Amino acid sequence: MVPDKVKIVEAEPYPFEFDPEHCALLIIDMQRDFLEPGGFGEMLGNDVGQLRRTIEPNKKLLAAWRAAGLLTIHTREGHRPDMADLPPAKRIRGRGKKNIGDVGPMGRILIRGEKGHDIIPELYPAKGEPVIDKPGKGAFHATDLATILQYHGIRQLVVTGVTTEVCVNTTVREANDRGFDCLVLEDCVGSYFPEFQKMGLEMIKAQGAIFGWVGSSAAVIKALGKS
Ligand code: TIU
């Protein structure tokens, strides 16, 4: 028997048993440096349009989620200004002209407190919504996310944000190993690379939801509307 408050949300590989009271929305790294024209992502030669298509669906979902009074958590990838939390390997990786901590088009790249590190205005956290500053790709590594979820009685996550194959995938895998059920929303996650978007989602829902489920924001918004 499915408890009363649980809503069935259409998803792959099979419907997701959405339990709003125990579910948080986790929005991963919707930061200016990844999404905005003139940011670090574009400077590296990436097409930010591939990520920007997720802004509108995330906005609609966030409005519905807030209206339902449910917990929203935002994350930002970045490091301390003194970079004491930046692994030396990550610092030199890419062999680019500009690396993490250097001055980029929107301030020091992936450094907390800089303009490019902050969340885009369209999805800016509301007062009272926790923001997790994470030094890694996964949102659980070296953060207090697990503690916050525990204190709020959260057992499920609806996951959105960027990028599908890097920080979204890593976080979903971390969450899965910690016992959370994750529903990833296809229209609300983005990759600079269409083939990684496709395969990043395939990997999550493979083998009977090996890491989680894949659904749409429309299906979640519909479920939120049914009380
Ligand atoms: N947020 C996130 O996915 N950070 C990345 O490093 N993404 C890349 O695509 N590299």
CSV table of C-alpha atoms and ligand atoms in Angstrom, one decimal:
chain,number,residue,atom,x,y,z
A,1,MET,CA,0.0,0.0,0.0
A,2,VAL,CA,1.2,3.4,-0.9
A,3,PRO,CA,0.6,5.9,1.9
A,4,ASP,CA,-1.9,8.7,1.3
A,5,LYS,CA,0.5,11.6,1.0
A,6,VAL,CA,2.6,9.8,-1.6
A,7,LYS,CA,2.0,10.9,-5.2
A,8,ILE,CA,2.9,8.8,-8.2
A,9,VAL,CA,5.0,10.8,-10.6
A,10,GLU,CA,5.6,9.6,-14.1
A,11,ALA,CA,9.3,8.8,-14.5
A,12,GLU,CA,11.7,6.3,-16.0
A,13,PRO,CA,12.4,3.5,-15.6
A,14,TYR,CA,9.2,3.3,-13.6
A,15,PRO,CA,6.9,5.7,-11.7
A,16,PHE,CA,8.5,7.6,-8.8
A,17,GLU,CA,6.7,7.5,-5.4
A,18,PHE,CA,7.0,11.1,-4.5
A,19,ASP,CA,6.6,11.9,-0.8
A,20,PRO,CA,6.6,15.7,-0.6
A,21,GLU,CA,7.0,15.8,3.2
A,22,HIS,CA,10.3,13.9,3.0
A,23,CYS,CA,11.6,15.3,-0.3
A,24,ALA,CA,13.9,18.3,-0.9
A,25,LEU,CA,14.6,20.1,-4.2
A,26,LEU,CA,18.3,20.2,-4.8
A,27,ILE,CA,19.4,22.7,-7.4
A,28,ILE,CA,23.0,22.1,-8.4
A,29,ASP,CA,25.5,24.9,-9.3
A,30,MET,CA,23.3,27.3,-11.4
A,31,GLN,CA,26.2,29.7,-11.2
A,32,ARG,CA,27.0,32.7,-13.4
A,33,ASP,CA,30.4,31.3,-14.4
A,34,PHE,CA,28.7,28.2,-15.8
A,35,LEU,CA,25.6,29.8,-17.4
A,36,GLU,CA,26.2,33.4,-18.4
A,37,PRO,CA,27.6,34.6,-21.7
A,38,GLY,CA,31.0,36.0,-20.8
A,39,GLY,CA,31.6,33.6,-17.9
A,40,PHE,CA,34.2,31.0,-17.3
A,41,GLY,CA,32.3,28.2,-19.1
A,42,GLU,CA,32.0,30.3,-22.3
A,43,MET,CA,35.6,31.4,-22.0
A,44,LEU,CA,36.5,27.7,-22.2
A,45,GLY,CA,34.7,27.5,-25.6
A,46,ASN,CA,31.5,26.0,-24.3
A,47,ASP,CA,28.0,26.8,-25.7
A,48,VAL,CA,26.2,28.2,-22.7
A,49,GLY,CA,22.9,27.9,-24.6
A,50,GLN,CA,22.9,24.2,-23.8
A,51,LEU,CA,22.7,25.1,-20.1
A,52,ARG,CA,20.5,28.3,-20.4
A,53,ARG,CA,17.6,26.2,-21.7
A,54,THR,CA,17.2,24.9,-18.2
A,55,ILE,CA,16.6,28.3,-16.6
A,56,GLU,CA,12.9,28.7,-17.5
A,57,PRO,CA,11.8,25.2,-16.4
A,58,ASN,CA,13.8,25.5,-13.2
A,59,LYS,CA,12.1,28.9,-12.5
A,60,LYS,CA,8.7,27.4,-12.9
A,61,LEU,CA,9.5,24.4,-10.8
A,62,LEU,CA,11.1,26.5,-8.1
A,63,ALA,CA,8.0,28.7,-7.9
A,64,ALA,CA,5.7,25.7,-7.6
A,65,TRP,CA,8.0,24.1,-5.0
A,66,ARG,CA,8.1,27.3,-2.9
A,67,ALA,CA,4.3,27.7,-3.2
A,68,ALA,CA,4.0,24.1,-1.8
A,69,GLY,CA,6.2,25.1,1.2
A,70,LEU,CA,8.8,22.4,0.6
A,71,LEU,CA,12.5,22.5,1.3
A,72,THR,CA,14.8,23.9,-1.4
A,73,ILE,CA,18.6,23.6,-1.2
A,74,HIS,CA,21.0,25.3,-3.6
A,75,THR,CA,24.6,24.4,-4.2
A,76,ARG,CA,27.6,26.3,-5.6
A,77,GLU,CA,30.9,24.8,-6.7
A,78,GLY,CA,33.8,26.9,-5.4
A,79,HIS,CA,36.7,27.3,-3.1
A,80,ARG,CA,37.9,29.5,-0.2
A,81,PRO,CA,39.6,32.7,-1.2
A,82,ASP,CA,42.9,31.3,0.2
A,83,MET,CA,42.3,28.1,-1.8
A,84,ALA,CA,43.3,25.9,1.2
A,85,ASP,CA,40.4,23.5,0.2
A,86,LEU,CA,41.5,23.2,-3.5
A,87,PRO,CA,43.2,19.9,-4.3
A,88,PRO,CA,46.5,20.6,-6.0
A,89,ALA,CA,45.5,18.3,-8.8
A,90,LYS,CA,42.3,20.2,-9.5
A,91,ARG,CA,44.2,23.5,-9.5
A,92,ILE,CA,46.4,22.5,-12.4
A,93,ARG,CA,44.0,20.3,-14.3
A,94,GLY,CA,43.1,21.3,-17.8
A,95,ARG,CA,46.4,23.1,-18.4
A,96,GLY,CA,44.4,26.1,-19.5
A,97,LYS,CA,45.6,29.7,-19.7
A,98,LYS,CA,43.3,30.3,-16.7
A,99,ASN,CA,42.8,28.0,-13.8
A,100,ILE,CA,40.7,28.1,-10.6
A,101,GLY,CA,41.6,31.1,-8.5
A,102,ASP,CA,42.9,33.2,-11.4
A,103,VAL,CA,41.1,36.3,-12.3
A,104,GLY,CA,38.5,35.5,-15.0
A,105,PRO,CA,35.8,37.5,-16.8
A,106,MET,CA,33.6,37.6,-13.6
A,107,GLY,CA,36.2,37.7,-10.9
A,108,ARG,CA,38.4,35.0,-9.5
A,109,ILE,CA,37.3,31.7,-11.1
A,110,LEU,CA,35.3,29.4,-8.8
A,111,ILE,CA,36.2,31.4,-5.7
A,112,ARG,CA,33.5,32.1,-3.0
A,113,GLY,CA,32.4,35.7,-2.9
A,114,GLU,CA,33.2,36.5,-6.5
A,115,LYS,CA,30.5,37.5,-9.0
A,116,GLY,CA,30.9,34.5,-11.3
A,117,HIS,CA,30.7,32.1,-8.4
A,118,ASP,CA,27.2,33.2,-7.4
A,119,ILE,CA,23.9,31.8,-8.5
A,120,ILE,CA,22.2,33.4,-11.5
A,121,PRO,CA,19.6,36.1,-10.6
A,122,GLU,CA,16.7,34.1,-12.2
A,123,LEU,CA,17.1,31.3,-9.6
A,124,TYR,CA,18.5,33.3,-6.7
A,125,PRO,CA,18.0,31.6,-3.3
A,126,ALA,CA,15.2,33.0,-1.2
A,127,LYS,CA,15.7,34.0,2.4
A,128,GLY,CA,15.9,30.8,4.5
A,129,GLU,CA,16.9,28.4,1.7
A,130,PRO,CA,20.2,26.7,2.5
A,131,VAL,CA,23.1,27.3,0.1
A,132,ILE,CA,25.7,24.6,0.2
A,133,ASP,CA,29.2,25.8,-0.8
A,134,LYS,CA,30.9,22.7,-2.1
A,135,PRO,CA,34.6,22.3,-3.1
A,136,GLY,CA,33.9,19.1,-5.0
A,137,LYS,CA,31.7,17.9,-7.8
A,138,GLY,CA,29.5,16.0,-5.5
A,139,ALA,CA,27.4,18.0,-3.0
A,140,PHE,CA,28.0,15.7,-0.1
A,141,HIS,CA,31.8,15.8,-0.2
A,142,ALA,CA,33.2,18.1,2.5
A,143,THR,CA,29.8,19.8,3.1
A,144,ASP,CA,27.1,19.8,5.7
A,145,LEU,CA,24.4,18.7,3.2
A,146,ALA,CA,23.9,15.3,4.8
A,147,THR,CA,23.3,16.9,8.3
A,148,ILE,CA,20.8,19.4,6.9
A,149,LEU,CA,18.9,16.7,5.1
A,150,GLN,CA,18.8,14.5,8.2
A,151,TYR,CA,17.5,17.4,10.4
A,152,HIS,CA,14.7,18.0,7.9
A,153,GLY,CA,13.8,14.3,7.7
A,154,ILE,CA,14.5,14.2,4.0
A,155,ARG,CA,14.7,10.8,2.3
A,156,GLN,CA,14.2,11.8,-1.3
A,157,LEU,CA,15.7,14.4,-3.6
A,158,VAL,CA,14.4,16.1,-6.8
A,159,VAL,CA,17.6,17.1,-8.5
A,160,THR,CA,18.1,19.8,-11.1
A,161,GLY,CA,21.0,22.0,-12.3
A,162,VAL,CA,24.3,21.7,-14.1
A,163,THR,CA,26.1,19.9,-15.5
A,164,THR,CA,24.3,16.6,-16.0
A,165,GLU,CA,27.3,14.4,-16.4
A,166,VAL,CA,29.6,16.1,-13.8
A,167,CYS,CA,28.1,17.7,-10.7
A,168,VAL,CA,24.5,16.3,-11.1
A,169,ASN,CA,25.7,12.8,-11.8
A,170,THR,CA,28.3,12.8,-9.0
A,171,THR,CA,25.8,14.2,-6.5
A,172,VAL,CA,23.1,11.6,-7.4
A,173,ARG,CA,25.6,8.8,-7.0
A,174,GLU,CA,26.6,10.1,-3.6
A,175,ALA,CA,23.0,10.5,-2.6
A,176,ASN,CA,22.1,7.0,-3.8
A,177,ASP,CA,24.9,5.5,-1.7
A,178,ARG,CA,23.6,7.4,1.4
A,179,GLY,CA,20.1,5.9,0.9
A,180,PHE,CA,18.2,8.7,-0.8
A,181,ASP,CA,15.9,8.2,-3.7
A,182,CYS,CA,16.7,10.7,-6.5
A,183,LEU,CA,14.4,12.0,-9.2
A,184,VAL,CA,16.4,13.9,-11.9
A,185,LEU,CA,14.4,16.3,-14.1
A,186,GLU,CA,15.5,16.0,-17.7
A,187,ASP,CA,14.3,19.5,-18.8
A,188,CYS,CA,15.9,21.1,-15.7
A,189,VAL,CA,19.5,19.6,-16.0
A,190,GLY,CA,21.9,20.6,-18.7
A,191,SER,CA,25.3,19.7,-20.2
A,192,TYR,CA,27.5,21.7,-22.7
A,193,PHE,CA,27.6,18.4,-24.6
A,194,PRO,CA,24.3,16.9,-26.0
A,195,GLU,CA,25.8,13.4,-26.0
A,196,PHE,CA,26.7,13.6,-22.3
A,197,GLN,CA,23.3,15.0,-21.5
A,198,LYS,CA,21.7,11.9,-23.1
A,199,MET,CA,24.1,9.4,-21.6
A,200,GLY,CA,24.3,11.1,-18.3
A,201,LEU,CA,20.6,10.5,-17.9
A,202,GLU,CA,20.7,7.0,-19.3
A,203,MET,CA,23.3,6.0,-16.7
A,204,ILE,CA,21.1,7.2,-13.8
A,205,LYS,CA,18.0,5.3,-14.8
A,206,ALA,CA,19.7,2.1,-16.2
A,207,GLN,CA,19.3,-1.3,-14.7
A,208,GLY,CA,16.0,-0.5,-13.0
A,209,ALA,CA,17.0,2.9,-11.5
A,210,ILE,CA,20.5,2.0,-10.5
A,211,PHE,CA,21.2,5.5,-9.2
A,212,GLY,CA,17.7,7.0,-9.5
A,213,TRP,CA,14.8,8.1,-11.7
A,214,VAL,CA,14.5,10.5,-14.6
A,215,GLY,CA,11.3,12.6,-15.1
A,216,SER,CA,10.1,16.0,-16.1
A,217,SER,CA,9.3,19.2,-14.2
A,218,ALA,CA,5.8,19.1,-15.6
A,219,ALA,CA,5.1,15.8,-13.9
A,220,VAL,CA,6.4,17.1,-10.6
A,221,ILE,CA,4.5,20.4,-10.8
A,222,LYS,CA,1.3,18.4,-11.6
A,223,ALA,CA,1.9,16.2,-8.5
A,224,LEU,CA,2.5,19.3,-6.3
A,225,GLY,CA,-0.9,20.6,-7.5
A,226,LYS,CA,-2.7,17.6,-6.1
A,227,SER,CA,-3.1,17.9,-2.4
B,1,TIU,N1,28.7,22.0,-11.8
B,1,TIU,C1,29.5,21.3,-12.5
B,1,TIU,O1,29.1,20.3,-13.2
B,1,TIU,N2,30.8,21.7,-12.6
B,1,TIU,C2,31.7,21.3,-13.6
B,1,TIU,O2,32.8,21.2,-13.4
B,1,TIU,N3,31.1,21.0,-14.8
B,1,TIU,C3,31.8,20.8,-15.9
B,1,TIU,O3,31.1,20.5,-16.9
B,1,TIU,N4,33.1,20.8,-15.9
